[in-house]
Short mmCIF file of C-alpha atoms in Angstrom, two decimals:
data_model
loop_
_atom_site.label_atom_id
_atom_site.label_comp_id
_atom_site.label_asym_id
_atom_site.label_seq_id
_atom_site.Cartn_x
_atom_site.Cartn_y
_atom_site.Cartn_z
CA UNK A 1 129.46 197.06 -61.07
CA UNK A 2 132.33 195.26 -61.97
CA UNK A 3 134.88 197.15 -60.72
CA UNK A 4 133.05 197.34 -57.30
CA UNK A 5 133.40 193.79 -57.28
CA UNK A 6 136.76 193.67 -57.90
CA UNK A 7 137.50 196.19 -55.47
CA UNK A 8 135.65 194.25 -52.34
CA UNK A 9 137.90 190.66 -53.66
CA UNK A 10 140.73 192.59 -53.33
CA UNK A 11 139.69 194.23 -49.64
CA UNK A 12 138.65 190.36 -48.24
CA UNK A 13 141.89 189.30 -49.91
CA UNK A 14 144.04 191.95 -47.96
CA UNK A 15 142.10 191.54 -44.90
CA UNK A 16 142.45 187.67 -44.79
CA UNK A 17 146.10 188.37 -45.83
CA UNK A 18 146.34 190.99 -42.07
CA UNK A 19 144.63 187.74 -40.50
CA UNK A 20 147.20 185.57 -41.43
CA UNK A 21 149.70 187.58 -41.07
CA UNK A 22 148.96 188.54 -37.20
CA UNK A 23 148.08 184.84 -36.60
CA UNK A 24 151.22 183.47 -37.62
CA UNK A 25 152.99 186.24 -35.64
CA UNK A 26 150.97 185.01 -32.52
CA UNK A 27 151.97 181.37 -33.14
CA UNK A 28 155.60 182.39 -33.37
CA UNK A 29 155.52 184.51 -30.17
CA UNK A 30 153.67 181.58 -28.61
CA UNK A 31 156.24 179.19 -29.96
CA UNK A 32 159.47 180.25 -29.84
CA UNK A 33 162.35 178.86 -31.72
CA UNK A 34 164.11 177.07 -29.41
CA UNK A 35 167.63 178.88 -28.64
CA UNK A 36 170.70 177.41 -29.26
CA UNK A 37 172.98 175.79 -26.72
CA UNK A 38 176.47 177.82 -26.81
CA UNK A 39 179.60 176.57 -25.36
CA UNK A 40 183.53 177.21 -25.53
CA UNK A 41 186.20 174.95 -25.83
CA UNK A 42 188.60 174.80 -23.17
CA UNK A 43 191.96 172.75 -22.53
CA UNK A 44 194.13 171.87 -19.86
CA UNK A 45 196.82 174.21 -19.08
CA UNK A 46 200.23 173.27 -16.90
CA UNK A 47 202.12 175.77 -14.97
CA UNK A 48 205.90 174.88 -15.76
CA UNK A 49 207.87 175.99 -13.01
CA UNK A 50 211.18 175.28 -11.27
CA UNK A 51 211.71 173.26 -8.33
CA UNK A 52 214.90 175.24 -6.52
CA UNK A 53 214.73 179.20 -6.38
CA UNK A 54 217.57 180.94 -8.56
CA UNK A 55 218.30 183.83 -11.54
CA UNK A 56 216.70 182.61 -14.82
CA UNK A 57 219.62 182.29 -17.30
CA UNK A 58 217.52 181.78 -20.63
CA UNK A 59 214.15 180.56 -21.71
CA UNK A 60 214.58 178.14 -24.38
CA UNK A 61 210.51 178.75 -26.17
CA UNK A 62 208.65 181.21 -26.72
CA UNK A 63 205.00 181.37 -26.98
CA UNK A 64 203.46 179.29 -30.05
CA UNK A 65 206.33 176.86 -29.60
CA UNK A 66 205.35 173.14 -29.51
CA UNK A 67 206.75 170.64 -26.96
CA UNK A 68 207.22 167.67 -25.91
CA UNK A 69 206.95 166.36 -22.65
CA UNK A 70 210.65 166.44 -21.13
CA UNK A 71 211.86 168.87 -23.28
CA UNK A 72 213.63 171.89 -21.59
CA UNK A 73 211.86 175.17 -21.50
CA UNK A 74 214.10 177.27 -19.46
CA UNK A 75 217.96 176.52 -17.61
CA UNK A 76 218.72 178.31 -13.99
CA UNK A 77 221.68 179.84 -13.04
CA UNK A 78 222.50 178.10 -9.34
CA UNK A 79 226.37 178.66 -8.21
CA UNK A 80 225.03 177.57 -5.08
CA UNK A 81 223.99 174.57 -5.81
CA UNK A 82 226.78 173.72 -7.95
CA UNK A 83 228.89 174.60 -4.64
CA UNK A 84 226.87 172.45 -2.33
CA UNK A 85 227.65 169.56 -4.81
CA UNK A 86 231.59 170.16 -4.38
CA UNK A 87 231.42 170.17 -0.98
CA UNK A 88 229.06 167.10 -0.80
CA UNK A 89 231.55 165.00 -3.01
CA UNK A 90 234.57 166.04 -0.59
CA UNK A 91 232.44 165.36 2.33
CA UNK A 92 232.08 161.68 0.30
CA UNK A 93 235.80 161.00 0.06
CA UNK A 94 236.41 161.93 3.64
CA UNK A 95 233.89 159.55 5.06
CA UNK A 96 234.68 156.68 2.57
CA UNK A 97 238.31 156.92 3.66
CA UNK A 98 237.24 156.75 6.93
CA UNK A 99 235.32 153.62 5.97
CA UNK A 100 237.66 151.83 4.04
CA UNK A 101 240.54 152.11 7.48
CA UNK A 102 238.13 150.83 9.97
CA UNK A 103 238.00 147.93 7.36
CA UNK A 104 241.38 147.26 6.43
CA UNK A 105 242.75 147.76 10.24
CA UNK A 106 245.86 148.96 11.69
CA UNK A 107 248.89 149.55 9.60
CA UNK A 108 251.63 147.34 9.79
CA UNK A 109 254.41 149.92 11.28
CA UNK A 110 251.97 150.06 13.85
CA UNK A 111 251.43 145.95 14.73
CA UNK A 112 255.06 145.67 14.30
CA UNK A 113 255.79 148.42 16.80
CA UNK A 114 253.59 146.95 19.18
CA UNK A 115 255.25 143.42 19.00
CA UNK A 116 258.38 144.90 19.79
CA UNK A 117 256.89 146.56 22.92
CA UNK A 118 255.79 143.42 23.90
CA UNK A 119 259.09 141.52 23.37
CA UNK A 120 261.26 144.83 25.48
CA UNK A 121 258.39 144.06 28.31
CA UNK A 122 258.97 140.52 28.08
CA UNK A 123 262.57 140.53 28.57
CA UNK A 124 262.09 143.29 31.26
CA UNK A 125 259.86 141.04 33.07
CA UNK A 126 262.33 137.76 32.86
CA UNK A 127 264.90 139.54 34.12
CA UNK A 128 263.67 141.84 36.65
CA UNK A 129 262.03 138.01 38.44
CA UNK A 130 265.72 137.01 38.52
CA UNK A 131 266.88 140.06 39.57
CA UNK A 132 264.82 139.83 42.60
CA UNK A 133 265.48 136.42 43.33
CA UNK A 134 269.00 136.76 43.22
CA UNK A 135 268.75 139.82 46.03
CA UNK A 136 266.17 137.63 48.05
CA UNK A 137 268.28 134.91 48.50
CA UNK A 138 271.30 137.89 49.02
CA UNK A 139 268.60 139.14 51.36
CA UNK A 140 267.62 135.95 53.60
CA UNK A 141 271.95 135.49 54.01
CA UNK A 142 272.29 138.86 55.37
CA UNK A 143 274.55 140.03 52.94
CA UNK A 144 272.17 143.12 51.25
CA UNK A 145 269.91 145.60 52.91
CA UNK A 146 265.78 145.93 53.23
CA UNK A 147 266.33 148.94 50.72
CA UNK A 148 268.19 147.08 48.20
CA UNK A 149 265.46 143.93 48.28
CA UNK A 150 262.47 146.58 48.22
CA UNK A 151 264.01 147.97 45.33
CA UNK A 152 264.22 144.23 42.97
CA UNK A 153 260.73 143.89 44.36
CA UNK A 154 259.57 146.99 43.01
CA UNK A 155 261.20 146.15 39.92
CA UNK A 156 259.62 143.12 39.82
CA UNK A 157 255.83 144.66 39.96
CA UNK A 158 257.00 147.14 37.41
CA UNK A 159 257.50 144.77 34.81
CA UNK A 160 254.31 143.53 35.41
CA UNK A 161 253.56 146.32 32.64
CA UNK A 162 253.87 143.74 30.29
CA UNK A 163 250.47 142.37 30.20
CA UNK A 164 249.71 146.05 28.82
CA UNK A 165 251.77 145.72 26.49
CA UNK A 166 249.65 142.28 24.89
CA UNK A 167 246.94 144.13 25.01
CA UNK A 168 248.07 146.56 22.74
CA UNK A 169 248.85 144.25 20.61
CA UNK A 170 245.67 142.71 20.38
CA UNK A 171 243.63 145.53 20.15
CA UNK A 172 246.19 146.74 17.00
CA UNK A 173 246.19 143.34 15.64
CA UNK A 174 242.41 143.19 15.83
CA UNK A 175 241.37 146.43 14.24
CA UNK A 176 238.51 149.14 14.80
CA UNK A 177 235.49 147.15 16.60
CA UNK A 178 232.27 145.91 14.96
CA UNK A 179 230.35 149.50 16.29
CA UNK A 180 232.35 151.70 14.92
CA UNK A 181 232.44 149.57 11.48
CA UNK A 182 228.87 149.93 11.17
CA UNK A 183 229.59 153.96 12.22
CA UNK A 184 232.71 154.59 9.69
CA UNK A 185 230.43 152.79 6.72
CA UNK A 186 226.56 154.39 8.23
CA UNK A 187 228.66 158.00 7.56
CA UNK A 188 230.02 156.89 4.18
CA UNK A 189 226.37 156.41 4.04
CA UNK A 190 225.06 159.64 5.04
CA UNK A 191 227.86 161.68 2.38
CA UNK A 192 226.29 159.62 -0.49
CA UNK A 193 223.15 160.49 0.51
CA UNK A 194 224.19 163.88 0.24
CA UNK A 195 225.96 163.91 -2.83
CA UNK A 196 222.48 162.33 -4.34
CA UNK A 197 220.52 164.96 -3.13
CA UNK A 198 222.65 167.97 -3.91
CA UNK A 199 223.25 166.98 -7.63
CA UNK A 200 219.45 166.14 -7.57
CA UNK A 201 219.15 169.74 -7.19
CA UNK A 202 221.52 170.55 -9.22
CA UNK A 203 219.68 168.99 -12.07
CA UNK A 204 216.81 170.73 -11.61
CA UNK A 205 218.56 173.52 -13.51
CA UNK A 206 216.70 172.65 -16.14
CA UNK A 207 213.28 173.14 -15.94
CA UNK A 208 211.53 170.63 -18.47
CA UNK A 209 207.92 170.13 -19.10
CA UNK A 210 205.81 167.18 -18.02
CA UNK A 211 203.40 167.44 -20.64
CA UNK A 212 202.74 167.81 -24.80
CA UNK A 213 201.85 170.78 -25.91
CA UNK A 214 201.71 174.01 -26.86
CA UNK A 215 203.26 177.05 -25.21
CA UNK A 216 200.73 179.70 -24.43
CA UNK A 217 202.23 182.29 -22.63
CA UNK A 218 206.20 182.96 -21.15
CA UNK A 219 206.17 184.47 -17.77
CA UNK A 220 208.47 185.03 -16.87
CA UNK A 221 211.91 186.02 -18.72
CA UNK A 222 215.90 186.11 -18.54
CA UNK A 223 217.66 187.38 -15.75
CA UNK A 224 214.49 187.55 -13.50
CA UNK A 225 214.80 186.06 -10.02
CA UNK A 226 212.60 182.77 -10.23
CA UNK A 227 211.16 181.43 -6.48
CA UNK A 228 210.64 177.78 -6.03
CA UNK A 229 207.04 176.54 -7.39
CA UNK A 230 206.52 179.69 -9.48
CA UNK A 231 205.35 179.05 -13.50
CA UNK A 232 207.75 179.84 -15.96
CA UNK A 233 205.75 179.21 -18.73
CA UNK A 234 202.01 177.73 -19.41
CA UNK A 235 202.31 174.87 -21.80
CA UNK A 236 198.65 173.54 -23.08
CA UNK A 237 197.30 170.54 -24.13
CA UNK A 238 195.69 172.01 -27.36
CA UNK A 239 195.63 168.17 -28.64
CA UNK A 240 192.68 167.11 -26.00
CA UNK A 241 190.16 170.01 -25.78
CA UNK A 242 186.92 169.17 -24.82
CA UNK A 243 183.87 171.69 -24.94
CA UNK A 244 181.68 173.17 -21.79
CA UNK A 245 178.19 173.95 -21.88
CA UNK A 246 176.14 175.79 -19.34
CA UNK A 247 172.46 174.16 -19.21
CA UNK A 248 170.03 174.55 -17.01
CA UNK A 249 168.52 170.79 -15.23
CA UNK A 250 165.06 171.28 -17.29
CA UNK A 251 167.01 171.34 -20.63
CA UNK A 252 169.09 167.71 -19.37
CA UNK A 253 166.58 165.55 -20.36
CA UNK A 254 167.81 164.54 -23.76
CA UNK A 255 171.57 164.92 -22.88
CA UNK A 256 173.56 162.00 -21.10
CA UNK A 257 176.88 160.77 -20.22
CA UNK A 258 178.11 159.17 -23.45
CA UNK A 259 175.70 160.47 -25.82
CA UNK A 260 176.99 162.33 -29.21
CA UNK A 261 175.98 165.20 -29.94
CA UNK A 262 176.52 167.24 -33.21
CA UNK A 263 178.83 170.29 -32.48
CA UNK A 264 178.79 173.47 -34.71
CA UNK A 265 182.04 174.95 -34.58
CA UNK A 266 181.73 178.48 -36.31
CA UNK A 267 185.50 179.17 -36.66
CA UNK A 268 186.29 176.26 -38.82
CA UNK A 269 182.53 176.24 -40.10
CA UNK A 270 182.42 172.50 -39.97
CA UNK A 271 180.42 170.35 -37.45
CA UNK A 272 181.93 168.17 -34.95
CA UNK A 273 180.45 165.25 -33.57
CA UNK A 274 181.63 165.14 -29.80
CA UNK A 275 180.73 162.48 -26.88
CA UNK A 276 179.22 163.82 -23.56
CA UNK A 277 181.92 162.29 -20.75
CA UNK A 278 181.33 164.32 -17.66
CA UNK A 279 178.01 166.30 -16.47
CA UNK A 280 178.48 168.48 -12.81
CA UNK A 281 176.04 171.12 -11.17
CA UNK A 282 177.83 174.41 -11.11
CA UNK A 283 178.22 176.13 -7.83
CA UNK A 284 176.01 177.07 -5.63
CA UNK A 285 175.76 181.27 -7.58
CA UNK A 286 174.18 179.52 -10.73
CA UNK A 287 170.83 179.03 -9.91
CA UNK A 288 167.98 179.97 -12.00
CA UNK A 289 164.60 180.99 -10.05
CA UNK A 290 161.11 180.48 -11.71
CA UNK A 291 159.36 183.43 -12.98
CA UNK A 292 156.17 182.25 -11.08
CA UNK A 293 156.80 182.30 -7.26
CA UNK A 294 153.67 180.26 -6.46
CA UNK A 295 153.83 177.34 -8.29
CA UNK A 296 157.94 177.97 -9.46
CA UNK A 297 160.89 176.43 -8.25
CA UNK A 298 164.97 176.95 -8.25
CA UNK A 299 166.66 175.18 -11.13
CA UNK A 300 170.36 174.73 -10.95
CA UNK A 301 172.94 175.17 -14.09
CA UNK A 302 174.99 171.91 -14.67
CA UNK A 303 178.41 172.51 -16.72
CA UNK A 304 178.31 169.40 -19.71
CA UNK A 305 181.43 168.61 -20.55
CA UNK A 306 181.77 166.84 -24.24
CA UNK A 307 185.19 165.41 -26.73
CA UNK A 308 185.86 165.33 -30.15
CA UNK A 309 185.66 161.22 -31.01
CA UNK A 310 188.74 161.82 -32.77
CA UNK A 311 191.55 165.02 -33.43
CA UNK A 312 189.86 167.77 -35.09
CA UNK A 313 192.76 169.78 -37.14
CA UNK A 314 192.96 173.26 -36.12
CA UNK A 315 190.30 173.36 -33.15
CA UNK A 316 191.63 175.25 -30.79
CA UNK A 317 190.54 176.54 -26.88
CA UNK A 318 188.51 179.54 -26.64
CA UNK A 319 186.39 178.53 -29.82
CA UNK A 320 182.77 178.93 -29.75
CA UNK A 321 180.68 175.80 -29.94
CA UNK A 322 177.05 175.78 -30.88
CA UNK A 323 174.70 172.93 -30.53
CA UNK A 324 171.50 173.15 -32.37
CA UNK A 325 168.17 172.07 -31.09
#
């Protein structure tokens, strides 16, 4: 009798414990954990190219290398340019010599030259008038022929040559005029201009970073032909990652711009607290469609962006980010 007893305890126990067991299993499938929210850390990344096309000569880093920004990464071999920077510099001299005699005028061989042009004309002029006058009055006696009085008279005009004379001088003693000034010193100009931009390019041999950071990858190497605006090497900005989330609008309601959220970082196994700074829908692809057509409606995927309130040592881009809730 006894051991029937026992028997039926145990069988109500085992049976209540089946109960239990399936009800709890029903609440679970009914109430889900709620899943994770799983992100990646990402950084911005800067294509370091050059400016002017020409052979690469040497890459100065190599991947893993920290820099700073302004720091050279890779030097270009450009005889060209180097050329064009000669021949800009002689083009300089040329048209600042240029300059420099419309300034300073005439030379003085040349003013005293035409002085002495004007003094033979002078004289020429005095004496060819009393040349003629002589044969005029010769003339109006008789005593010399038409031909010979023609002849003093065309002398006479002749020497008229000497207002010609004065004004070469003038325009010697005077100089270049105010126009062609401004055109001798607008070329001078125009060469210094030139110098400015070919040694600009000549510079740009060098092909230096604008940011801080890390290099991530070399593309290109020694002795390769490098076209204007291609990268030479990525350098990123491992300092200022941020993390990016993928979450759908119905999951938003308890995330906003500049709140803090506690950020599981299983790589370093330490939690991060970051601050949410920039929340965007995702393109138009990432939509999510309700399971129930009748009553359901489309629910877009907005990418969260969050920071680290302050440098986290060793975080890196590409890390997986989990945020619990």
């Amino acid at each position: 009798m006894q051991k029937a007893k026992l028997e039926m305890t145990a069988g109500l126990a085992l049976a209540a414990a089946a109960v239990l067991f399936i009800a709890w299993g029903v609440w679970k499938a009914v109430t889900p954990e709620p899943v994770p929210l799983q992100g990646m850390m990402d950084a911005r990344t800067v294509s370091v190219a050059a400016k002017v096309p020409g052979r690469l000569g040497e890459v100065t880093v190599e991947e893993g290398t920290l820099v700073k920004a302004g720091d050279t990464v890779a030097r270009l071999l450009v005889p060209e340019i180097e050329a064009k920077v000669v021949q800009a510099k002689a083009a300089q001299t040329a048209a600042g010599a240029q300059a420099e005699m419309a300034e300073e005028g005439s030379r003085v061989q040349a003013v005293a030259a035409a002085k002495a042009d004007v003094i033979r004309a002078e004289a020429g002029a005095d004496l060819a008038k009393k040349t003629y006058e002589r044969v005029a009055a010769l003339f109006a006696d008789g005593l010399v022929s038409v031909q010979k009085r023609d002849e003093a008279l065309a002398q006479k005009n002749s020497a008229e040559l000497l207002a010609a004379a004065k004004a070469k001088l003038s325009a010697v003693t005077e100089g270049a005029r105010t126009q062609e000034k401004r055109a001798a010193a607008a070329m001078a100009d125009k060469a210094s201009g030139a110098v400015a931009e070919a040694s600009s390019l000549a510079g740009e041999s060098d092909i230096r970073t604008p940011v801080t950071g890390e290099v991530t990858r070399v593309v290109m190497h020694a002795g390769e032909v490098v076209p204007a605006g291609f990268p030479v090497v990525l350098v990123t900005d491992v300092e200022k990652a941020w993390a990016v989330f993928n979450i759908r609008e119905d999951e938003l309601k308890n995330i906003k711009k500049g709140a803090v959220i506690d950020v599981f970082v299983p790589a370093l196994e330490k939690t991060v607290p970051m601050t949410v700074y920039w929340i965007n829908p995702r393109g138009d692809y990432a939509v999510w469609r309700a399971t129930r057509q009748s009553t359901g409606y489309d629910i877009r995927t907005f990418e969260v962006r969050a920071r680290p309130a302050a440098p986290v040592a060793d975080l890196r881009p590409g890390m997986t980010v989990v945020v619990k809730r």
